[in-house]
C-alpha positions as YAML, in Angstrom:
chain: A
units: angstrom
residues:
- id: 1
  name: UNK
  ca: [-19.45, 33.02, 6.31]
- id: 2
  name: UNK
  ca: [-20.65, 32.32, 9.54]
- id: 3
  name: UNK
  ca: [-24.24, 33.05, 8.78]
- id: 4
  name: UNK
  ca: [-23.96, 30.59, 5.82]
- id: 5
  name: UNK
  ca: [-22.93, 27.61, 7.64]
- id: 6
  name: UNK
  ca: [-25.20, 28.19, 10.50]
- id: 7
  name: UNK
  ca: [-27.95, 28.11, 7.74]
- id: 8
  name: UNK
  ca: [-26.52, 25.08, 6.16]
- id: 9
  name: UNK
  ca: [-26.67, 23.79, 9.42]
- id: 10
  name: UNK
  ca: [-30.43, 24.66, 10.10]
- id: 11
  name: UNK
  ca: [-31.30, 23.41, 6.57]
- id: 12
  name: UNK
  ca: [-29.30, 20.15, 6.82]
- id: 13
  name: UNK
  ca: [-30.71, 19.72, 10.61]
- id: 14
  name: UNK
  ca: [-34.63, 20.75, 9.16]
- id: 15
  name: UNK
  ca: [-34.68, 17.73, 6.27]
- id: 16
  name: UNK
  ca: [-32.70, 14.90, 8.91]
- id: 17
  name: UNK
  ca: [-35.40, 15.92, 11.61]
- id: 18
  name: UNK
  ca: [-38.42, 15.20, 8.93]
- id: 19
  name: UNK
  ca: [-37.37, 11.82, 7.71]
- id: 20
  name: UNK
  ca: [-35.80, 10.32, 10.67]
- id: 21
  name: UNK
  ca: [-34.91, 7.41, 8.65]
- id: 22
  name: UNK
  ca: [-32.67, 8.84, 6.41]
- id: 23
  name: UNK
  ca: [-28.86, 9.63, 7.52]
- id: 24
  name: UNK
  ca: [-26.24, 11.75, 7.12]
- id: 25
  name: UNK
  ca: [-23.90, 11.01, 4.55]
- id: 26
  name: UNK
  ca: [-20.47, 12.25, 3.94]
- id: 27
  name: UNK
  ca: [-20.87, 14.81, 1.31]
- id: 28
  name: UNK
  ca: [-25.05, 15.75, 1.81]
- id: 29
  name: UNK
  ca: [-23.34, 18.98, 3.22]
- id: 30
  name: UNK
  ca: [-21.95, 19.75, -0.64]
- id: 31
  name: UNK
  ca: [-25.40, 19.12, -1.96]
- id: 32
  name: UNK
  ca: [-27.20, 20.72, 0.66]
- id: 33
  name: UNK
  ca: [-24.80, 24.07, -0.02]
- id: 34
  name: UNK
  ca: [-25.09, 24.44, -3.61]
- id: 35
  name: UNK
  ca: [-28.94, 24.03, -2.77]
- id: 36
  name: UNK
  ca: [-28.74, 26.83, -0.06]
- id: 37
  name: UNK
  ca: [-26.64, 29.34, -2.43]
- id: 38
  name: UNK
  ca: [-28.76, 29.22, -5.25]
- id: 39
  name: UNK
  ca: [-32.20, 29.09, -3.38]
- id: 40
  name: UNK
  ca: [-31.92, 30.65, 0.03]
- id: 41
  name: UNK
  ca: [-32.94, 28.90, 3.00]
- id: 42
  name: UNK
  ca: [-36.55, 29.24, 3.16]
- id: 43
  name: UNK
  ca: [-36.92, 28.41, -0.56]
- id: 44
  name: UNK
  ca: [-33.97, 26.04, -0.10]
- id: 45
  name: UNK
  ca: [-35.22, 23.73, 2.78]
- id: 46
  name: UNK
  ca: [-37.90, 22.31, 0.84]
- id: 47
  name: UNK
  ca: [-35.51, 22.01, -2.24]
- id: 48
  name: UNK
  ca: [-33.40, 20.05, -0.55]
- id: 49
  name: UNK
  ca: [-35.78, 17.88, 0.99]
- id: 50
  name: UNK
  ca: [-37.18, 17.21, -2.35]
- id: 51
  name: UNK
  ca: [-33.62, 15.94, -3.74]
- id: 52
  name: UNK
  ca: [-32.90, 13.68, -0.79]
- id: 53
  name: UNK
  ca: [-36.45, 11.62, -0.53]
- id: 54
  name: UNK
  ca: [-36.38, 11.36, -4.49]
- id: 55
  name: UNK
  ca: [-32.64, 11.04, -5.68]
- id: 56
  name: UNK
  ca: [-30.37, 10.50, -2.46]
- id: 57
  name: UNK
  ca: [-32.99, 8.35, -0.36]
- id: 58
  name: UNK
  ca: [-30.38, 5.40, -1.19]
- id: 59
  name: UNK
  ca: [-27.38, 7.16, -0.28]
- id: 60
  name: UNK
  ca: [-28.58, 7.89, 2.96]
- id: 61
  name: UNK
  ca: [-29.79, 4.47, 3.97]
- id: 62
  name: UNK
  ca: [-28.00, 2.86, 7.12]
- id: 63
  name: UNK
  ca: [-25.12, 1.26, 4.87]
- id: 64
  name: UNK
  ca: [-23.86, 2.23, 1.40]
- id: 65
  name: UNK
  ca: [-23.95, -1.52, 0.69]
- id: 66
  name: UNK
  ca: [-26.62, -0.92, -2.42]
- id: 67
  name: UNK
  ca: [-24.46, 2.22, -3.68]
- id: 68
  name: UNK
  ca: [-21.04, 0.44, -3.91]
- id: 69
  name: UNK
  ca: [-23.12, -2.18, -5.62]
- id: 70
  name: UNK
  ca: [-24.74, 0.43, -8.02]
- id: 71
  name: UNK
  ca: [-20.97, 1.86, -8.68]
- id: 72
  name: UNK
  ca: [-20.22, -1.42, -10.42]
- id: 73
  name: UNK
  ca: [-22.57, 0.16, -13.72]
- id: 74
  name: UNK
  ca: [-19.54, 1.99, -14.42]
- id: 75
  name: UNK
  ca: [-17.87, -1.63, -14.74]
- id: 76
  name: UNK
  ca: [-20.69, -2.75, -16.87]
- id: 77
  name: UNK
  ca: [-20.60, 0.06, -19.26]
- id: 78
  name: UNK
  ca: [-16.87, 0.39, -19.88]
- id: 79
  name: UNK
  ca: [-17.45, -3.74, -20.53]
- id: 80
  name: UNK
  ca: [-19.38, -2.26, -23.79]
- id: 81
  name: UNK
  ca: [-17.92, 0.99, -24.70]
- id: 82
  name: UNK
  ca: [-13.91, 0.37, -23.92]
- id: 83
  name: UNK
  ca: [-13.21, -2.68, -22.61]
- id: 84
  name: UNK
  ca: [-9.59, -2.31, -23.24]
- id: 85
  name: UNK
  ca: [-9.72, 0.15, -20.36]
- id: 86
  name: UNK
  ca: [-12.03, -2.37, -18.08]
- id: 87
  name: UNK
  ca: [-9.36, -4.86, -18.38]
- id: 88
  name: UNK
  ca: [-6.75, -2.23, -17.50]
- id: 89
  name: UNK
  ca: [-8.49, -1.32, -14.17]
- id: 90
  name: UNK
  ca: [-9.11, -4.59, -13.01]
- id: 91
  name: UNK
  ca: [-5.51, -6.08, -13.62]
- id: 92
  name: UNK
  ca: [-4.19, -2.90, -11.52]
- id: 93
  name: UNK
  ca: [-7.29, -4.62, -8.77]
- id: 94
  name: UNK
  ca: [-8.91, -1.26, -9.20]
- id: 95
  name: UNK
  ca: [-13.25, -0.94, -7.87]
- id: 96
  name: UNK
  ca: [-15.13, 1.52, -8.99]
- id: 97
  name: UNK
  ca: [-15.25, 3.34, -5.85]
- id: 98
  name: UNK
  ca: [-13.35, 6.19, -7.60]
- id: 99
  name: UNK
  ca: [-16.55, 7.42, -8.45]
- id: 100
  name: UNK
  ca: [-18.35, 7.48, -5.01]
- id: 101
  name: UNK
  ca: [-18.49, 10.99, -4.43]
- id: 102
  name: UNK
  ca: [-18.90, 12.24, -7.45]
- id: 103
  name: UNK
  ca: [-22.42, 10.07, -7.42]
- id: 104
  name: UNK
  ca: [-23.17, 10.84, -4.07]
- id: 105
  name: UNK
  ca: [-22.77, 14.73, -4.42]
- id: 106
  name: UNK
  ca: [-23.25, 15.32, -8.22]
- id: 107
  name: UNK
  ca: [-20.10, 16.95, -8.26]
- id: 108
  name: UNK
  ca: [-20.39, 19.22, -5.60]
- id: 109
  name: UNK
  ca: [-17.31, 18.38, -3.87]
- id: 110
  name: UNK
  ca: [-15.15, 18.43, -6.89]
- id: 111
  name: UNK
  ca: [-16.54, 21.92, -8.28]
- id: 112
  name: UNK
  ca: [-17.58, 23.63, -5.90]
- id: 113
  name: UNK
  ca: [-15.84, 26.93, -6.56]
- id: 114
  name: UNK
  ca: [-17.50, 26.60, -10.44]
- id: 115
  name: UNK
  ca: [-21.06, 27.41, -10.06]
- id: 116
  name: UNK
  ca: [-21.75, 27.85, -13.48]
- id: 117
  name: UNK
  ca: [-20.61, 23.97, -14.41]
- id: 118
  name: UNK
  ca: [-22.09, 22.73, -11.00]
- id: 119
  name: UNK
  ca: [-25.45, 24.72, -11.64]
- id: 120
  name: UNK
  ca: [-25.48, 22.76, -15.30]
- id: 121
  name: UNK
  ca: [-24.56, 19.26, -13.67]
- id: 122
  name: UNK
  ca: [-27.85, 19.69, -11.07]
- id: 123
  name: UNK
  ca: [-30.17, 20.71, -13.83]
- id: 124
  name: UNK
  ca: [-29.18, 17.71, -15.82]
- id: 125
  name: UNK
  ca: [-29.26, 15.30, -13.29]
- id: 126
  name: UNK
  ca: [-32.69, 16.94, -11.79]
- id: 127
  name: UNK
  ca: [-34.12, 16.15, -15.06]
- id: 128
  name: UNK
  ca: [-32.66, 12.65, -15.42]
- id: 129
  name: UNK
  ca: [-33.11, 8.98, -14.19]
- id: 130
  name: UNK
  ca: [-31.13, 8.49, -10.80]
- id: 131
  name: UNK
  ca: [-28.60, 6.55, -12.02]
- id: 132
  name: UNK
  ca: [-27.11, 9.13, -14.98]
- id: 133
  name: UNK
  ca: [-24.68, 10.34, -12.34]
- id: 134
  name: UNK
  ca: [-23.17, 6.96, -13.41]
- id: 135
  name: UNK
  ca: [-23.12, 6.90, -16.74]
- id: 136
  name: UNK
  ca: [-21.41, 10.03, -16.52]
- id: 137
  name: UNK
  ca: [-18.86, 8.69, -15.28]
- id: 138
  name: UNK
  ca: [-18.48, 6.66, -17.38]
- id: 139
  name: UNK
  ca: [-18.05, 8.56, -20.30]
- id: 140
  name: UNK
  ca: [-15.12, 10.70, -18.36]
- id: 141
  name: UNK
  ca: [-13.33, 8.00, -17.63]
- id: 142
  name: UNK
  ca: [-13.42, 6.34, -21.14]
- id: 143
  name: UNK
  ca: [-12.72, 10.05, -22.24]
- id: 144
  name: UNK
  ca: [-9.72, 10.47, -20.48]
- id: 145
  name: UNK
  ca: [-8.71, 6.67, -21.27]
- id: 146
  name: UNK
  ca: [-4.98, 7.56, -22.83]
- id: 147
  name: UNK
  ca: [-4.25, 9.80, -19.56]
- id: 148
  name: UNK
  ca: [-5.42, 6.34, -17.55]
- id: 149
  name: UNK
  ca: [-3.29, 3.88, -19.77]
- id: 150
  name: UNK
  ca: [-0.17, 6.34, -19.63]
- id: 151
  name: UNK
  ca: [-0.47, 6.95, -15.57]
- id: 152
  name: UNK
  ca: [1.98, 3.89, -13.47]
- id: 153
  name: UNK
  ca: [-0.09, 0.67, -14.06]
- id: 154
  name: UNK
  ca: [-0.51, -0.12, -10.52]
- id: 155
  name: UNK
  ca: [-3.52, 0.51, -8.00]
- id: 156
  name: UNK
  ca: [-2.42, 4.05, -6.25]
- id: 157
  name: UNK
  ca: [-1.35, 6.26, -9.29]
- id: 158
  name: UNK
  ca: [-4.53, 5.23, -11.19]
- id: 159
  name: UNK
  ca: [-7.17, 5.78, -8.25]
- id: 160
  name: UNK
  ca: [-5.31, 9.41, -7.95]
- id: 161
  name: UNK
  ca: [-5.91, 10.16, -11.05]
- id: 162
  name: UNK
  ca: [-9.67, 9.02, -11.64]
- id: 163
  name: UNK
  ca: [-10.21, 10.86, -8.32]
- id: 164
  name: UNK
  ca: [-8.52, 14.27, -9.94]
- id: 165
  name: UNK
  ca: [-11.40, 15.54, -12.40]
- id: 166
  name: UNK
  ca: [-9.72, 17.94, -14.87]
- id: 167
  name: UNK
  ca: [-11.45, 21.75, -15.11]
- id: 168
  name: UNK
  ca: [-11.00, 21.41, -18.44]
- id: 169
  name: UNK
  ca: [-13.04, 18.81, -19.38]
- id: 170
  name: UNK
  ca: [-15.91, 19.33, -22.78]
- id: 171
  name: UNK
  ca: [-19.01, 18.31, -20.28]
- id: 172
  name: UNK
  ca: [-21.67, 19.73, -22.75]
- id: 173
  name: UNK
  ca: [-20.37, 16.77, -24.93]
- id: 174
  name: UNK
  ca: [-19.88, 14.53, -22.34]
- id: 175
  name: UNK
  ca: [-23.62, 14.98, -21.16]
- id: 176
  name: UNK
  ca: [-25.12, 13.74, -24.37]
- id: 177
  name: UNK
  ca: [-22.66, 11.32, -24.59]
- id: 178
  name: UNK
  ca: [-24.14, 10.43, -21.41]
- id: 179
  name: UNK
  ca: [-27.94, 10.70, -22.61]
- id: 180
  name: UNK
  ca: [-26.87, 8.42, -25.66]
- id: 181
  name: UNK
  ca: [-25.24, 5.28, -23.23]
- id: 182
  name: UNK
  ca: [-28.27, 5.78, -21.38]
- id: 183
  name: UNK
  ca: [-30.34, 5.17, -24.38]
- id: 184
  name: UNK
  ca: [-28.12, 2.43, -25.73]
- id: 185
  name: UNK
  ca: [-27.71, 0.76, -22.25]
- id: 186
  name: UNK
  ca: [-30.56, 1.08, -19.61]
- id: 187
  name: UNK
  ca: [-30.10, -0.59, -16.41]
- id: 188
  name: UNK
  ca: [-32.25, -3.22, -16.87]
- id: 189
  name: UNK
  ca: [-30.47, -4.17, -19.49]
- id: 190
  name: UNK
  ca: [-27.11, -4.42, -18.12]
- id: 191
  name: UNK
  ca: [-28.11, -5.71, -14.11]
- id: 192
  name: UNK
  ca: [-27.40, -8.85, -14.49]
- id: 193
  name: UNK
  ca: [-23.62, -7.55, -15.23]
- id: 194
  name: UNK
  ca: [-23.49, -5.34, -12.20]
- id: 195
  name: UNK
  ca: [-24.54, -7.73, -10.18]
- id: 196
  name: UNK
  ca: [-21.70, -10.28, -11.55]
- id: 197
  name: UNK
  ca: [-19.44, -7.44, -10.97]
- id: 198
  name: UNK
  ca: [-20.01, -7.07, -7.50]
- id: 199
  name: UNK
  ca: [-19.89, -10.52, -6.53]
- id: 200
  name: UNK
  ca: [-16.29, -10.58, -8.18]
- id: 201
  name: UNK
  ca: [-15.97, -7.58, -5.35]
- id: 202
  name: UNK
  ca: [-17.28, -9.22, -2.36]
- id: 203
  name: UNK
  ca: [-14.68, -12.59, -3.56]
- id: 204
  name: UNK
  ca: [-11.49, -10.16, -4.05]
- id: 205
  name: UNK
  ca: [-12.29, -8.20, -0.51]
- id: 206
  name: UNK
  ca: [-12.92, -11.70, 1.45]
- id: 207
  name: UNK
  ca: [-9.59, -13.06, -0.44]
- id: 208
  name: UNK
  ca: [-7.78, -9.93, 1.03]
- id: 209
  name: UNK
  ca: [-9.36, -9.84, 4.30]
- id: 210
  name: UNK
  ca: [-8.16, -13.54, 4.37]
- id: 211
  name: UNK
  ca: [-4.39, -12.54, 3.16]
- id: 212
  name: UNK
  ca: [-4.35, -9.66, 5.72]
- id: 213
  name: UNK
  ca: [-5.38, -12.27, 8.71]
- id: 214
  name: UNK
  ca: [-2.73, -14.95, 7.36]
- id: 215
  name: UNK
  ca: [0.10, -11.75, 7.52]
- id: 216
  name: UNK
  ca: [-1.37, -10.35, 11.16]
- id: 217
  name: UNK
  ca: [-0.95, -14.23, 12.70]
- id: 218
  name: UNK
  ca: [2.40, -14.75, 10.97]
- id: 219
  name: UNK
  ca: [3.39, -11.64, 12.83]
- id: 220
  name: UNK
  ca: [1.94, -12.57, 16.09]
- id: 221
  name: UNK
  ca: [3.99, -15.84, 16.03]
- id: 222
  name: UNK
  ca: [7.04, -14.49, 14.98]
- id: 223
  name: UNK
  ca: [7.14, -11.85, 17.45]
- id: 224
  name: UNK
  ca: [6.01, -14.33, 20.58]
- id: 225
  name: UNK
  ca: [8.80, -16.83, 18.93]
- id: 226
  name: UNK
  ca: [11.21, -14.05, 19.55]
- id: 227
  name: UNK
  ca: [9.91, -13.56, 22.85]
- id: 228
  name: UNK
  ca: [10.08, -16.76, 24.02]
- id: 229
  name: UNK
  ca: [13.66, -17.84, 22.42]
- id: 230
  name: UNK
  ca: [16.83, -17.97, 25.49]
- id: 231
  name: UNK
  ca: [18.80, -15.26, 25.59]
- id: 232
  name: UNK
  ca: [22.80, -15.72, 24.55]
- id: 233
  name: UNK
  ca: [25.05, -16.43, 27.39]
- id: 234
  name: UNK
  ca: [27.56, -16.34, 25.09]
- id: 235
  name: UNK
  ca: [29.30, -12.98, 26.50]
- id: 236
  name: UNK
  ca: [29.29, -15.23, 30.16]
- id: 237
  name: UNK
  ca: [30.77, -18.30, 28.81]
- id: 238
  name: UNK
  ca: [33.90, -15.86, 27.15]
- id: 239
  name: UNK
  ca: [34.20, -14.26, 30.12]
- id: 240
  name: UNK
  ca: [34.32, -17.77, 31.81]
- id: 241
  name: UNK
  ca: [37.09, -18.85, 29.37]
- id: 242
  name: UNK
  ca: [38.58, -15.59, 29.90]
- id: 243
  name: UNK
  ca: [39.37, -16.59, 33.81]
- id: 244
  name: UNK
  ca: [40.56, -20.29, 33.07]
- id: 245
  name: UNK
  ca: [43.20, -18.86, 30.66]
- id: 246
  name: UNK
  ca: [44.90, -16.55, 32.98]
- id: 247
  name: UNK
  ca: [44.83, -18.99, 36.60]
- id: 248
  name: UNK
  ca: [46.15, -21.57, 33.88]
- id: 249
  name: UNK
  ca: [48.91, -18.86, 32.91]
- id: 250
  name: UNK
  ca: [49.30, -17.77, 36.53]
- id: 251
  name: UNK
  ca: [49.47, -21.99, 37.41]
- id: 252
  name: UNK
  ca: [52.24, -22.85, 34.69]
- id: 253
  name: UNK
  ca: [54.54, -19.57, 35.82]
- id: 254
  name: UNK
  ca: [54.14, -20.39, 39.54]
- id: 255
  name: UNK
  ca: [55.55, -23.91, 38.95]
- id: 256
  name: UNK
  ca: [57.95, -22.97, 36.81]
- id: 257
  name: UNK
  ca: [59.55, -20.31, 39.08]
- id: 258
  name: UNK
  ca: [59.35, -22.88, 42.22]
- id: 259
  name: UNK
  ca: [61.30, -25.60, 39.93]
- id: 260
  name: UNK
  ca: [63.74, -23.40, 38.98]
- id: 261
  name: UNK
  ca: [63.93, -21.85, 43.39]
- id: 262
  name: UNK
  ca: [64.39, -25.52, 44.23]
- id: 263
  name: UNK
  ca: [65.89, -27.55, 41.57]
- id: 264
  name: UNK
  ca: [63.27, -29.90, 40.89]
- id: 265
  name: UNK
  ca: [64.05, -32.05, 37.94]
...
């Protein structure tokens, strides 16, 4: 084990030091293993070097602002194929963002331990336009639409689920599935949507960035508010009231003993 990660390392570290423009990304190391276990490393390093500069140049780009962008095809083909289940993920204020790392690492993270079905989802991808990763997607998550629509309508239980991929799912089906949407719906013919779609994203995260500013000052001002308020001398002023009653007391039973010592009418 520790030979294998110090040659993941030295493959990961070889590609990185060649294109100094590209970046690390959170999940290259999945890629970058299934690469290593199937090729070796000296076979492997050039592999993998081929994969990043022609399929994961973009994902390894200073900001994933283009790929959370590109996410929002899944948007635009559920709009055609089920858009019953669109409207159900975006009145439970759900992005597609669920599907980041399965683009990103074709899978790798989620099945790692099956090389068989991870070995099958490289080839096909390897042989496809870059974006098929999404379409993919897309046809899981309309296929598993009645487990979606069944799970709590709200934003937590659904992400949970779209980010749980079932072992069981019929993926030789599901890739020509994916070849057909492709066919049916190229990008170019569906940008314009995406980009719509994305827009609607950068309105709903400036609305909340706004709402979670409002709550933070509210906050702020209620807590110096309670700073600044007098404290209760209410515990002196009983204590105060406390004293007067008893001299009073004390007063009245003085004067009454001395009338009745000296006879004072």
């Amino acid at each position: 084990m520790a030979i294998f990660h110090n040659e993941l390392t030295r493959i990961i570290c070889w590609v990185l030091h060649r294109h100094p423009d590209m970046n690390y990304y959170q999940g290259y190391n999945d890629v970058a293993a299934t690469v290593l276990i199937v090729m070796g490393l000296k076979p492997g390093l050039h592999v993998l070097e081929k994969i990043s500069t022609e399929f994961l140049e973009r994902f390894m780009e200073q900001t994933m602002e283009k790929v959370n962008q590109e996410l929002f095809f899944i948007f635009a083909l559920l709009e055609r194929v089920h858009p019953s289940l669109l409207e159900h993920l975006e009145n439970v204020e759900l992005f597609p963002h669920f599907a980041l790392a399965e683009y990103t690492t074709w899978y790798a993270h989620k099945y790692s331990e099956n090389r068989s079905l991870l070995h099958r989802l490289f080839d096909f991808f390897l042989s496809s336009p870059l974006l098929m990763p999404l379409y993919l997607s897309t046809i899981i998550v309309a296929h598993r639409a009645n487990e979606i629509f069944n799970t709590t309508p709200d934003m937590g239980h659904t992400h949970k689920v779209l980010c749980t991929l079932p072992s069981t799912l019929p993926f030789e089906d599901l890739l020509t599935n994916a070849k057909t949407l492709y066919h049916d719906y190229p990008p170019e013919s569906i940008v314009k949507d995406v980009h719509d779609y994305d827009r609607k994203r950068r309105c709903k995260e400036q609305e909340w960035k706004l709402k979670a500013e409002a709550s933070r000052k509210y906050s702020e001002k209620q807590r110096q508010l309670k700073v600044s308020l007098p404290k209760s001398r209410l515990p002196y002023h009983f204590k105060g009231y406390r004293t007067i009653t008893v001299v009073t007391i004390l007063a009245i039973g003085l004067y009454a003993f001395l009338k009745t010592g000296s006879g004072i009418n």
